[in-house]
Tab-separated table of N, CA and C and ligand atoms in Angstrom:
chain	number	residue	atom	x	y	z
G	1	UNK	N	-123.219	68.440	-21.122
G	1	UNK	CA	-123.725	67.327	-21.903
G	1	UNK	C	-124.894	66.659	-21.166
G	2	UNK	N	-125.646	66.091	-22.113
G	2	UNK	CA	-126.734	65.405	-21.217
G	2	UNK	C	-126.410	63.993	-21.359
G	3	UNK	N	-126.020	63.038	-20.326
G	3	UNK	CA	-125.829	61.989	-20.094
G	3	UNK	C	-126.700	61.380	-19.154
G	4	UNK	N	-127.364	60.056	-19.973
G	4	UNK	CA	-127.621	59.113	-19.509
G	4	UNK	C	-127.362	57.965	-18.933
G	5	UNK	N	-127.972	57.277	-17.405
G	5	UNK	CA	-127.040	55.829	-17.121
G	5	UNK	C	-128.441	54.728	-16.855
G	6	UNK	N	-127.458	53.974	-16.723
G	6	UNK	CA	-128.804	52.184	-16.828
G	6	UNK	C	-127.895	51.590	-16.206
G	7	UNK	N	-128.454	50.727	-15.396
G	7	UNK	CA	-127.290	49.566	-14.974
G	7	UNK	C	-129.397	48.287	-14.984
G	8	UNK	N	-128.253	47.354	-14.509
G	8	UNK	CA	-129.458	46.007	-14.211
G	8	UNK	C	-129.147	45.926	-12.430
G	9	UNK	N	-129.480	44.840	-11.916
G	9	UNK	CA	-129.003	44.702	-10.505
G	9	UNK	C	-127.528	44.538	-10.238
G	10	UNK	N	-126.971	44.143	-10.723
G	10	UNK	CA	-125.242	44.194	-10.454
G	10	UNK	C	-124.832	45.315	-10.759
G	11	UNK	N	-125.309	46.157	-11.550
G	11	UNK	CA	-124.651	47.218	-11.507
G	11	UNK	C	-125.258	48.867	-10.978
G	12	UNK	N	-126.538	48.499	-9.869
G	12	UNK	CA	-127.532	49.610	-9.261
G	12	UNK	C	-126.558	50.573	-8.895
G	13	UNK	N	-125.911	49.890	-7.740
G	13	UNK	CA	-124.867	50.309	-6.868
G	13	UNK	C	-124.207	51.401	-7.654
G	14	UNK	N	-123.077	51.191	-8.102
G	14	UNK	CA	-121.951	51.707	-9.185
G	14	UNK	C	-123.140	52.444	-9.883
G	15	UNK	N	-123.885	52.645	-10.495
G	15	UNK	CA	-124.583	53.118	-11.281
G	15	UNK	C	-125.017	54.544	-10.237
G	16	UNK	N	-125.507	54.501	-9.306
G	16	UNK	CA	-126.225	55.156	-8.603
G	16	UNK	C	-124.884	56.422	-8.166
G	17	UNK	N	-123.753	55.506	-7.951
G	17	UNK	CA	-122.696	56.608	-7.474
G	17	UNK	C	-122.367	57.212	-8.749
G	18	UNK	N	-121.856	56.773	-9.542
G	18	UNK	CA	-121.400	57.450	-11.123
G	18	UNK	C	-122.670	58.247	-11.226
G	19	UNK	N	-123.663	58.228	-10.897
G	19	UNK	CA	-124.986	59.626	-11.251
G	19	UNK	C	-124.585	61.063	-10.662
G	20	UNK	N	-124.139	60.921	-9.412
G	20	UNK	CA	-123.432	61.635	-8.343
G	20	UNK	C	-122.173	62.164	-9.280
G	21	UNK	N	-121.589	61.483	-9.520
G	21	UNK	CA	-120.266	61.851	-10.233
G	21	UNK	C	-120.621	63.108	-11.345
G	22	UNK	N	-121.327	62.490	-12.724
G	22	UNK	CA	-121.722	63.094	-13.551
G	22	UNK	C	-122.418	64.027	-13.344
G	23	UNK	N	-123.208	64.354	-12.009
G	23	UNK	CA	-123.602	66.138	-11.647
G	23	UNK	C	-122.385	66.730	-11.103
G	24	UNK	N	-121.628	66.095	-10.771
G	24	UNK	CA	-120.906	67.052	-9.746
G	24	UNK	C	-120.131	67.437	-10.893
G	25	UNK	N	-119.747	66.647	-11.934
G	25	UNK	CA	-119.005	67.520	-13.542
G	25	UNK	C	-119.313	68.261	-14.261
G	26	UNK	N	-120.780	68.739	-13.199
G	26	UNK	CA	-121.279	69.751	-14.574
G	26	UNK	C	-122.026	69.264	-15.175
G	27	UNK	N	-122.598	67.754	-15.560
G	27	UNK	CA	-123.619	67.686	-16.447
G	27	UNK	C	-125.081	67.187	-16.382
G	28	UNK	N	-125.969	67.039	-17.150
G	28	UNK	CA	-127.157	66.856	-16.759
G	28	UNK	C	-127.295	65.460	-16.848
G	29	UNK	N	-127.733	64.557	-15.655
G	29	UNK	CA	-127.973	63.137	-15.956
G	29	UNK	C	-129.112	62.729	-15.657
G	30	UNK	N	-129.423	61.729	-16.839
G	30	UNK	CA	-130.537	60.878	-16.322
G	30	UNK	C	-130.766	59.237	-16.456
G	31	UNK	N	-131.341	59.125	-15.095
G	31	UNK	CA	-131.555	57.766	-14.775
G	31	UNK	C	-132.664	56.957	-15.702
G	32	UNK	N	-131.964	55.977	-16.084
G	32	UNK	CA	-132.921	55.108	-16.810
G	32	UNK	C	-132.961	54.096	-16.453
G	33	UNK	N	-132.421	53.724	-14.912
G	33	UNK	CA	-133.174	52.601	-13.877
G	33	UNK	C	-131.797	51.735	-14.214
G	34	UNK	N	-131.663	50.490	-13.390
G	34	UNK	CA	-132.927	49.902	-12.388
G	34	UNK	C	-132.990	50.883	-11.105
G	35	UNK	N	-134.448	51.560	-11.142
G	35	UNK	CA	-134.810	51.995	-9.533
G	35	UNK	C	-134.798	51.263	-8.005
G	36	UNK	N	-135.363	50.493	-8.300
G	36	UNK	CA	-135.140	49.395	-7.229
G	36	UNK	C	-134.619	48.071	-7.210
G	37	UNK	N	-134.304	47.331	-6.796
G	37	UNK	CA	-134.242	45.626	-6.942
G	37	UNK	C	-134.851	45.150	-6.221
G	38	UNK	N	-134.325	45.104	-4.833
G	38	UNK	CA	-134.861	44.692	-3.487
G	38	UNK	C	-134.360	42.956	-3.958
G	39	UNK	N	-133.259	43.329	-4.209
G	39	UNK	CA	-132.329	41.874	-4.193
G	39	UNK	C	-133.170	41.087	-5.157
G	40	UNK	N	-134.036	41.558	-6.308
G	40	UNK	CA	-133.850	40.984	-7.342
G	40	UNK	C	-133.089	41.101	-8.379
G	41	UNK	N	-133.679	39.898	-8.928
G	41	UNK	CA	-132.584	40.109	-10.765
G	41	UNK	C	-133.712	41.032	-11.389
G	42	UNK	N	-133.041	41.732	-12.700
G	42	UNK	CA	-133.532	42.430	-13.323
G	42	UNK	C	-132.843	42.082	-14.547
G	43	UNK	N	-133.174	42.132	-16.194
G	43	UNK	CA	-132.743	41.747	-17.231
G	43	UNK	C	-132.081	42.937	-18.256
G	44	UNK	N	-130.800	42.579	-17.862
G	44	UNK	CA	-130.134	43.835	-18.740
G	44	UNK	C	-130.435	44.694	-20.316
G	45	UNK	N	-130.812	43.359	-20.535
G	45	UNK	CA	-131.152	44.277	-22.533
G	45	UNK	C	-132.403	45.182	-21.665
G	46	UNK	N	-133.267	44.713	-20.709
G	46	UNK	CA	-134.347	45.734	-20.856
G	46	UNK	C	-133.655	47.149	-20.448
G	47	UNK	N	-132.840	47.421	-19.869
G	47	UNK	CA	-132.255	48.955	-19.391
G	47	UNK	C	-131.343	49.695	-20.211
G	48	UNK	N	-130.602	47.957	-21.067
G	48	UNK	CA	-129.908	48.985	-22.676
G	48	UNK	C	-130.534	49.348	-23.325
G	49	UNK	N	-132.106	48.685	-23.387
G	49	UNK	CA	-132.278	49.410	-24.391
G	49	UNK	C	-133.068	50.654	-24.310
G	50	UNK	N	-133.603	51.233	-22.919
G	50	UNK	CA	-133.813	52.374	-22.867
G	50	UNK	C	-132.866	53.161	-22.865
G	51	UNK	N	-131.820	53.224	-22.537
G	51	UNK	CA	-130.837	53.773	-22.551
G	51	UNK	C	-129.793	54.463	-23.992
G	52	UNK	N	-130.421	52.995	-24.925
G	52	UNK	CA	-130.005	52.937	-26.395
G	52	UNK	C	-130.628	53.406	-27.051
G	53	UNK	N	-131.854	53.589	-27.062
G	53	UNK	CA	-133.090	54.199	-27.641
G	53	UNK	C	-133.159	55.507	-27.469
G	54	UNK	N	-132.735	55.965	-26.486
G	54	UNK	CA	-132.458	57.413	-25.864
G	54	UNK	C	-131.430	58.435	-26.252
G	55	UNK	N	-130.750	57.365	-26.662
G	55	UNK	CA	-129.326	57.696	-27.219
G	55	UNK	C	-129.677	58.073	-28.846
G	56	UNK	N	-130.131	56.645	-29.699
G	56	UNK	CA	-130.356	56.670	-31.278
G	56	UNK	C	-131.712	57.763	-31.405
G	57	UNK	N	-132.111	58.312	-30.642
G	57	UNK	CA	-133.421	59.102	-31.000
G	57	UNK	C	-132.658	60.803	-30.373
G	58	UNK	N	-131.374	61.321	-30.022
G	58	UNK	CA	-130.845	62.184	-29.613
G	58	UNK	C	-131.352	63.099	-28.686
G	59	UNK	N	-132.329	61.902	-27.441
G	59	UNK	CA	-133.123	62.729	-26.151
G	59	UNK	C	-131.479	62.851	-25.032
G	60	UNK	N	-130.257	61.872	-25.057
G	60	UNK	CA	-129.387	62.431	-24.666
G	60	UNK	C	-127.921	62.193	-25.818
G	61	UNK	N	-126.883	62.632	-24.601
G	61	UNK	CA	-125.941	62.642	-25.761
G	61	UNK	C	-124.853	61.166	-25.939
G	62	UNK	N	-125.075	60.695	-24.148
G	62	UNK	CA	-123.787	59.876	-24.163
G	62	UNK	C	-124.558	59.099	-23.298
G	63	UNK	N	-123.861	58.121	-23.038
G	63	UNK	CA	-124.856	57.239	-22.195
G	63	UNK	C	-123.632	56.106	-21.214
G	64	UNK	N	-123.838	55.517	-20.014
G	64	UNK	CA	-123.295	54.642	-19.023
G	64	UNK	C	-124.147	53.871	-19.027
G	65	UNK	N	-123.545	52.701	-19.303
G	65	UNK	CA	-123.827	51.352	-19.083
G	65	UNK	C	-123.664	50.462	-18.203
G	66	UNK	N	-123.654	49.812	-16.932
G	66	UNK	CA	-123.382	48.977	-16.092
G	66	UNK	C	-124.385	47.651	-15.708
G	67	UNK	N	-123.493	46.558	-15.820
G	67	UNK	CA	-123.850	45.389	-15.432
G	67	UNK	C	-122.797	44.633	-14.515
G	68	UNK	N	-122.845	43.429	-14.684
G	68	UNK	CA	-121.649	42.765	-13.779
G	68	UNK	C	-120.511	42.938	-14.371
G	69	UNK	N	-120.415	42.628	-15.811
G	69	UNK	CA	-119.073	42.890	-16.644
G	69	UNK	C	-119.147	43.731	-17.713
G	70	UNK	N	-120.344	44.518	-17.883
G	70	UNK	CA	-120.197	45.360	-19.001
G	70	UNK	C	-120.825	44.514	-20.842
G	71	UNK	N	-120.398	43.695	-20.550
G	71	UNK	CA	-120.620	42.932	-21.742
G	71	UNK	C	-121.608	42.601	-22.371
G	72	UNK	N	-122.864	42.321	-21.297
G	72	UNK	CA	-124.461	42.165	-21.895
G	72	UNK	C	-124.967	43.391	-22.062
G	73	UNK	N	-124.642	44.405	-21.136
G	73	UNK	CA	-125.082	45.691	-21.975
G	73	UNK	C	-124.834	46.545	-23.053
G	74	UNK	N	-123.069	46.337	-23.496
G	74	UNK	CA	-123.202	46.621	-24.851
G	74	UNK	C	-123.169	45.559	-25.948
G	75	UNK	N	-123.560	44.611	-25.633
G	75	UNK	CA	-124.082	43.616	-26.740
G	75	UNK	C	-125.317	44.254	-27.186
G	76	UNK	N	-126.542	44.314	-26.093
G	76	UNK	CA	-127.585	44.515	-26.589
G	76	UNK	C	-127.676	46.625	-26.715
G	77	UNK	N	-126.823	47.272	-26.424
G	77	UNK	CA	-126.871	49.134	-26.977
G	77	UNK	C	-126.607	48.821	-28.361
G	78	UNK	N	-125.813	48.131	-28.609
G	78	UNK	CA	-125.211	48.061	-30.084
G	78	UNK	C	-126.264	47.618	-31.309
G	79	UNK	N	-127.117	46.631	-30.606
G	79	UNK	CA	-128.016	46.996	-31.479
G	79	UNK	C	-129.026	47.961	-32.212
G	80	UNK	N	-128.763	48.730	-31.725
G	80	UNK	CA	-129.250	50.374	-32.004
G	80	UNK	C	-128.431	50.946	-32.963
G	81	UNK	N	-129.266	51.510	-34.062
G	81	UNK	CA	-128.860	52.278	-34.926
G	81	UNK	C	-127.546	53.860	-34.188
G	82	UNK	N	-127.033	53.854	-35.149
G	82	UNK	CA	-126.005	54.826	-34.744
G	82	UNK	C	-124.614	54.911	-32.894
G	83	UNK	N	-125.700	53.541	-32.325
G	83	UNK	CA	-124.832	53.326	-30.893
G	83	UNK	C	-123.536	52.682	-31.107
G	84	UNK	N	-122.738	53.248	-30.320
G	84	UNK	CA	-121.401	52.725	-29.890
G	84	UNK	C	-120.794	52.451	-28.838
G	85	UNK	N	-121.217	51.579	-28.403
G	85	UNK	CA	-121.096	50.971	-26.583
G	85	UNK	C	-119.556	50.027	-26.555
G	86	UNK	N	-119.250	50.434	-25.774
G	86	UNK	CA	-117.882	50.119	-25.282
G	86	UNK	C	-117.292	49.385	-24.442
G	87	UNK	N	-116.884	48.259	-24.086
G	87	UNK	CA	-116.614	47.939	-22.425
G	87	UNK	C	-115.229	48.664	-22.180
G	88	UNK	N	-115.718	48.885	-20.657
G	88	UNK	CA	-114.125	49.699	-20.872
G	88	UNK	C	-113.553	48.796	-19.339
G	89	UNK	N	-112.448	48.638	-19.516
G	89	UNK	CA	-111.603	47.676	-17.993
G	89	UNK	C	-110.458	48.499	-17.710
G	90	UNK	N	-109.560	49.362	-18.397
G	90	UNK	CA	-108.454	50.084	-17.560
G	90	UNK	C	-108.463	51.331	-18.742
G	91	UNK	N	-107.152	52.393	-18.081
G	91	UNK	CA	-107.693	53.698	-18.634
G	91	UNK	C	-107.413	53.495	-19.809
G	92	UNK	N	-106.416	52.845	-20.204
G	92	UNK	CA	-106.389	53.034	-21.937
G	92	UNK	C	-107.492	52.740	-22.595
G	93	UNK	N	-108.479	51.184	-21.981
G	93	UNK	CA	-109.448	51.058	-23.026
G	93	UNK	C	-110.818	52.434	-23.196
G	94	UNK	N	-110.340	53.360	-21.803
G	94	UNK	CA	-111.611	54.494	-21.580
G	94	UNK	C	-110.953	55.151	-22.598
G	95	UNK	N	-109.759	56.273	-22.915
G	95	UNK	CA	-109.444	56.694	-23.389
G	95	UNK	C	-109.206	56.970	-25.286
G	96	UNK	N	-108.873	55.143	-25.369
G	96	UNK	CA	-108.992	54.896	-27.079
G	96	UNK	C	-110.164	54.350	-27.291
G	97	UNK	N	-111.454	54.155	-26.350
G	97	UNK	CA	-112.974	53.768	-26.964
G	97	UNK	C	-113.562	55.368	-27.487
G	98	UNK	N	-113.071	56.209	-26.440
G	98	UNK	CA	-113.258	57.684	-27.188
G	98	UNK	C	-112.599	58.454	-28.433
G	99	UNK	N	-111.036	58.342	-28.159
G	99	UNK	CA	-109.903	58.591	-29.109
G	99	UNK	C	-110.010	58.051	-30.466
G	100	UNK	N	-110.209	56.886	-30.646
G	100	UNK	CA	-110.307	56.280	-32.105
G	100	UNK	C	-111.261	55.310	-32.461
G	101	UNK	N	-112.937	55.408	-31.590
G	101	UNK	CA	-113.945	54.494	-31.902
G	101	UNK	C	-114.800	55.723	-31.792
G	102	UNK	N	-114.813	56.766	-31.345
G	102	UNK	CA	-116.065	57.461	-30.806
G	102	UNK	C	-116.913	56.958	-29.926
G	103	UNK	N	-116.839	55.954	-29.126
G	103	UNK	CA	-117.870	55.867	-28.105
G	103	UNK	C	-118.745	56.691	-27.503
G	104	UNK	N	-119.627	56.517	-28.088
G	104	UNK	CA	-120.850	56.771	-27.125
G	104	UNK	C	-121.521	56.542	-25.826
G	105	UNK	N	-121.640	55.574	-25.761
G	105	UNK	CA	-121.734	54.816	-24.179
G	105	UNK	C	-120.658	54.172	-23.940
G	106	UNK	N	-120.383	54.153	-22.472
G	106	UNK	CA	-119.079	53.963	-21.916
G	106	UNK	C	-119.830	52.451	-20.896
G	107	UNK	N	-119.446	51.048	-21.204
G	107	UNK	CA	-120.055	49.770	-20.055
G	107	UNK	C	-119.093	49.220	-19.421
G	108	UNK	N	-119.674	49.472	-18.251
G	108	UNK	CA	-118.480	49.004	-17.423
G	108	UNK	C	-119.011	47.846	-16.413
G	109	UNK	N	-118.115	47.363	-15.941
G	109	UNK	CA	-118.331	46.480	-14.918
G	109	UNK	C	-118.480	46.592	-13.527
G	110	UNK	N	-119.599	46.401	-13.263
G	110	UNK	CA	-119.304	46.406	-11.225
G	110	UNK	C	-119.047	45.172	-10.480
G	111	UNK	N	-119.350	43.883	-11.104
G	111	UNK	CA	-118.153	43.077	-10.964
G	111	UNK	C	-116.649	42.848	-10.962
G	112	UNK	N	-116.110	43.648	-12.471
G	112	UNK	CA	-114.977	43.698	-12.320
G	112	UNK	C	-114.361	44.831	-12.276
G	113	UNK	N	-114.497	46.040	-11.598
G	113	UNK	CA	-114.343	47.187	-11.524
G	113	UNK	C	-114.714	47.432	-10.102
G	114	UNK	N	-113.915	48.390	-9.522
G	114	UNK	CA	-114.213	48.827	-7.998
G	114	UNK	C	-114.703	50.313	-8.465
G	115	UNK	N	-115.486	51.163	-7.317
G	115	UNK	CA	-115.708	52.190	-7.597
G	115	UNK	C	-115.256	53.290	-7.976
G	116	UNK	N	-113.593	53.457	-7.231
G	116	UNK	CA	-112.816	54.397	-7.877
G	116	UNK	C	-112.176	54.326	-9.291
G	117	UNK	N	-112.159	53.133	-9.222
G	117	UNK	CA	-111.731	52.647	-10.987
G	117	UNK	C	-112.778	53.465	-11.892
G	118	UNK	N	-113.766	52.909	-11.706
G	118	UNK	CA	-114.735	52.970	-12.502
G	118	UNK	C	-115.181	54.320	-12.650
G	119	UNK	N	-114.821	55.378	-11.355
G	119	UNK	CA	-115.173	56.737	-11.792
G	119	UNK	C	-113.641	57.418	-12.057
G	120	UNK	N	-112.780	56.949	-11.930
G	120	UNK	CA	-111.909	57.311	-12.974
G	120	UNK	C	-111.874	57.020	-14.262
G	121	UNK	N	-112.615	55.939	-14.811
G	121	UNK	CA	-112.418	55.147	-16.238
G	121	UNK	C	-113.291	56.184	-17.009
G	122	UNK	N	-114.620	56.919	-16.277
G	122	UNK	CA	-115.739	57.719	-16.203
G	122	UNK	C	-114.924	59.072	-17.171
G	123	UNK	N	-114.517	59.323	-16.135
G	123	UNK	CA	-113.534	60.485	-16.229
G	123	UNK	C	-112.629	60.960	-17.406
G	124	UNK	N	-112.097	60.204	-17.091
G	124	UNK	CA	-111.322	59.590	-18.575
G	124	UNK	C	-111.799	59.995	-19.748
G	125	UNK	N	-112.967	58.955	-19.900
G	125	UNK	CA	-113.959	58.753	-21.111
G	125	UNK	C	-114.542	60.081	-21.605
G	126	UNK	N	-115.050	61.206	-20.702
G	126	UNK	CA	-115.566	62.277	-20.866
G	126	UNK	C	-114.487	63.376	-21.225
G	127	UNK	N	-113.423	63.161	-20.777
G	127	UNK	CA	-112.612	64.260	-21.260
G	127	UNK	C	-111.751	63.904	-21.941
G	128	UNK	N	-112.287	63.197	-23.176
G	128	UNK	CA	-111.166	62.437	-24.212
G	128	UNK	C	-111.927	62.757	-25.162
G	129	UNK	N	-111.841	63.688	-25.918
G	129	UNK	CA	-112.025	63.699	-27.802
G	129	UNK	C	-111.623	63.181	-28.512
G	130	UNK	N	-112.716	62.576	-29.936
G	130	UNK	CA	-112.631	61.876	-30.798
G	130	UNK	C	-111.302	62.395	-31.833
G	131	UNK	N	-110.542	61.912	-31.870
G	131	UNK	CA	-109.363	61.912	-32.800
G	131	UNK	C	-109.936	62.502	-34.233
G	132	UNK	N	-111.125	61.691	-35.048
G	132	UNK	CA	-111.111	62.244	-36.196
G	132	UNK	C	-109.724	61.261	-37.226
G	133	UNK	N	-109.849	62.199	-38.228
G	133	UNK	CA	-108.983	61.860	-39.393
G	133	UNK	C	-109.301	60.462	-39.787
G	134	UNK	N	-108.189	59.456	-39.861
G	134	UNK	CA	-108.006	58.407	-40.289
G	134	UNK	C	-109.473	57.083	-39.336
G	135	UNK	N	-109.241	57.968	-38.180
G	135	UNK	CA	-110.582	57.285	-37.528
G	135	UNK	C	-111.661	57.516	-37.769
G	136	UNK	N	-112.189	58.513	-38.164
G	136	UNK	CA	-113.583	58.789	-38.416
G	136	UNK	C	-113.846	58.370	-40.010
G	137	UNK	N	-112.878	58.269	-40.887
G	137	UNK	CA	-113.272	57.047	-41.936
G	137	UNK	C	-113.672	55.840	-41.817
G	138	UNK	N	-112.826	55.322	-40.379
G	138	UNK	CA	-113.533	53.789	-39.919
G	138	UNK	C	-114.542	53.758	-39.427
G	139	UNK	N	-114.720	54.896	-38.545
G	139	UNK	CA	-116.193	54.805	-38.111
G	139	UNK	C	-117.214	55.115	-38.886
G	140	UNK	N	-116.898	55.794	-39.923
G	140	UNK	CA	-118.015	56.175	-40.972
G	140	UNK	C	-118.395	54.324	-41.215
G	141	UNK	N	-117.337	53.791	-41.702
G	141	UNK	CA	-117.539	51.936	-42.151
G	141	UNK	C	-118.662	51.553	-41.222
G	142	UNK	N	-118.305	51.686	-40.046
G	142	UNK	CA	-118.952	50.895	-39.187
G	142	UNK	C	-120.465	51.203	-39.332
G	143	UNK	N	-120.746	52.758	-39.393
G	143	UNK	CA	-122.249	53.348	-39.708
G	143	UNK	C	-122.689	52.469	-41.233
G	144	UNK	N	-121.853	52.213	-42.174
G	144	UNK	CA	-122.594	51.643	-43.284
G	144	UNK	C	-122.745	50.591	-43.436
G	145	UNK	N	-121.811	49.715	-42.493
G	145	UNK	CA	-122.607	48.075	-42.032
G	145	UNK	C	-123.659	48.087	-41.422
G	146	UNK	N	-123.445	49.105	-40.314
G	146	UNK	CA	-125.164	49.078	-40.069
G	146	UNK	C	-126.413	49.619	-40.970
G	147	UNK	N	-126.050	50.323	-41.709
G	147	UNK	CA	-127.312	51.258	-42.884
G	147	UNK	C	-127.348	49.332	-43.585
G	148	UNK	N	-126.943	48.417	-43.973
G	148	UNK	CA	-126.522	47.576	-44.663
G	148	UNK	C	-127.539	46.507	-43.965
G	149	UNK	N	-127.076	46.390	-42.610
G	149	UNK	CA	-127.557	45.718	-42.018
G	149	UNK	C	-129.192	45.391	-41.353
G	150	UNK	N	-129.291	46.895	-40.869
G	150	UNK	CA	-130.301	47.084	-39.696
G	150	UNK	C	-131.478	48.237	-40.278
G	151	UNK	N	-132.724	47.827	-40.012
G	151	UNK	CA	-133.211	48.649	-40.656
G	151	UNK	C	-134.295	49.095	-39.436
G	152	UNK	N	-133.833	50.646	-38.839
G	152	UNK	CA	-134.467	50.938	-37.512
G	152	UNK	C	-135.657	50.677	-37.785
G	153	UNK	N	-136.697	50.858	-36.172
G	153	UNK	CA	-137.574	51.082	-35.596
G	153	UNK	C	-137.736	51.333	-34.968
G	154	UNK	N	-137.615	52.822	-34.616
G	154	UNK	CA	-137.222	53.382	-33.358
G	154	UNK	C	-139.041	53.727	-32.753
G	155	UNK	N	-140.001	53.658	-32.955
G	155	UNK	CA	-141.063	53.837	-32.316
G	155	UNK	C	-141.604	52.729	-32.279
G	156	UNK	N	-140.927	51.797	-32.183
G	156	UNK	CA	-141.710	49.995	-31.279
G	156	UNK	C	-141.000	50.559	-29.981
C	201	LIG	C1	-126.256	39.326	-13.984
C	201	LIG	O1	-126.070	38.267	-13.118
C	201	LIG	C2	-125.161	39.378	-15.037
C	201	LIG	O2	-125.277	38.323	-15.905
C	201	LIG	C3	-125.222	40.702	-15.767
C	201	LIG	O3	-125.103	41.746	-14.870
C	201	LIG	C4	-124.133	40.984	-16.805
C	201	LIG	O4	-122.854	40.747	-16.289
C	201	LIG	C5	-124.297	40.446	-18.139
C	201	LIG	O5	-123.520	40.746	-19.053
């Protein structure tokens, strides 16, 4: 699979090791920053949304999200046509964001997540298939609030 990751400054760290992770599984990853900080802040929607954009335009397949808690980055992936960003905090939520939401991007926290957590939650997430059936009717819903809602622009 080709997977993509983003973190902001709280989540370089964790971000940088989970890259490591995701080659050593076999798959192709790519970085969509933050490259450096040098102990600055950096503003999370700007790295979801390369990350999200990357995702809704199918240059990869799945995408990692990291910030301090996960939460500002899939606030702002979700705004993307067809994205499904997730926070995930223990294995069940890795497991049923895949199992019966389809997640797409997996956001996690490097605030509230230690590293082995977090590349187990990783783990998890990737080798968990979408259930289908009764779920993929809901998720179909969710695609037609957004057709309803949002009307892309994916080349701004
Ligand atoms: C940065 O301080 C922090 O606000 C950010 O990483 C994230 O947790 C936002 O959701």
């Amino acid at each position: 699979m080709i997977i993509g990751l983003a973190a902001d400054h709280a989540g370089k760290e964790l971000k940088d090791i989970l890259l490591g992770l995701v080659k050593a599984l076999g798959h192709e990853a790519i970085d969509y920053g933050v490259a450096v900080t040098n102990e600055q802040s950096v503003d999370y929607p700007d790295y979801a949304a390369l990350l999200a954009k990357a995702l809704a335009s199918g240059k990869i397949e799945a995408g990692v999200a990291i910030c301090g808690t996960g939460t500002g980055m899939a606030m702002a992936a979700n705004k993307f046509p067809g994205v499904r960003a997730a926070v995930v905090w223990d294995e069940y939520s890795a497991r049923m964001s895949r199992a019966h939401n389809d997640a797409n991007i997996i956001c996690l926290g490097a605030r509230t997540t230690n590293v082995h957590r977090a590349a187990d939650f990783l783990k998890i997430w990737l080798e968990t298939s979408f259930e289908d059936g009764r779920h993929k009717m809901r998720r179909d819903k969710i695609r037609e609030i957004e057709k309803k809602n949002f009307k892309p622009r994916l080349e701004e």
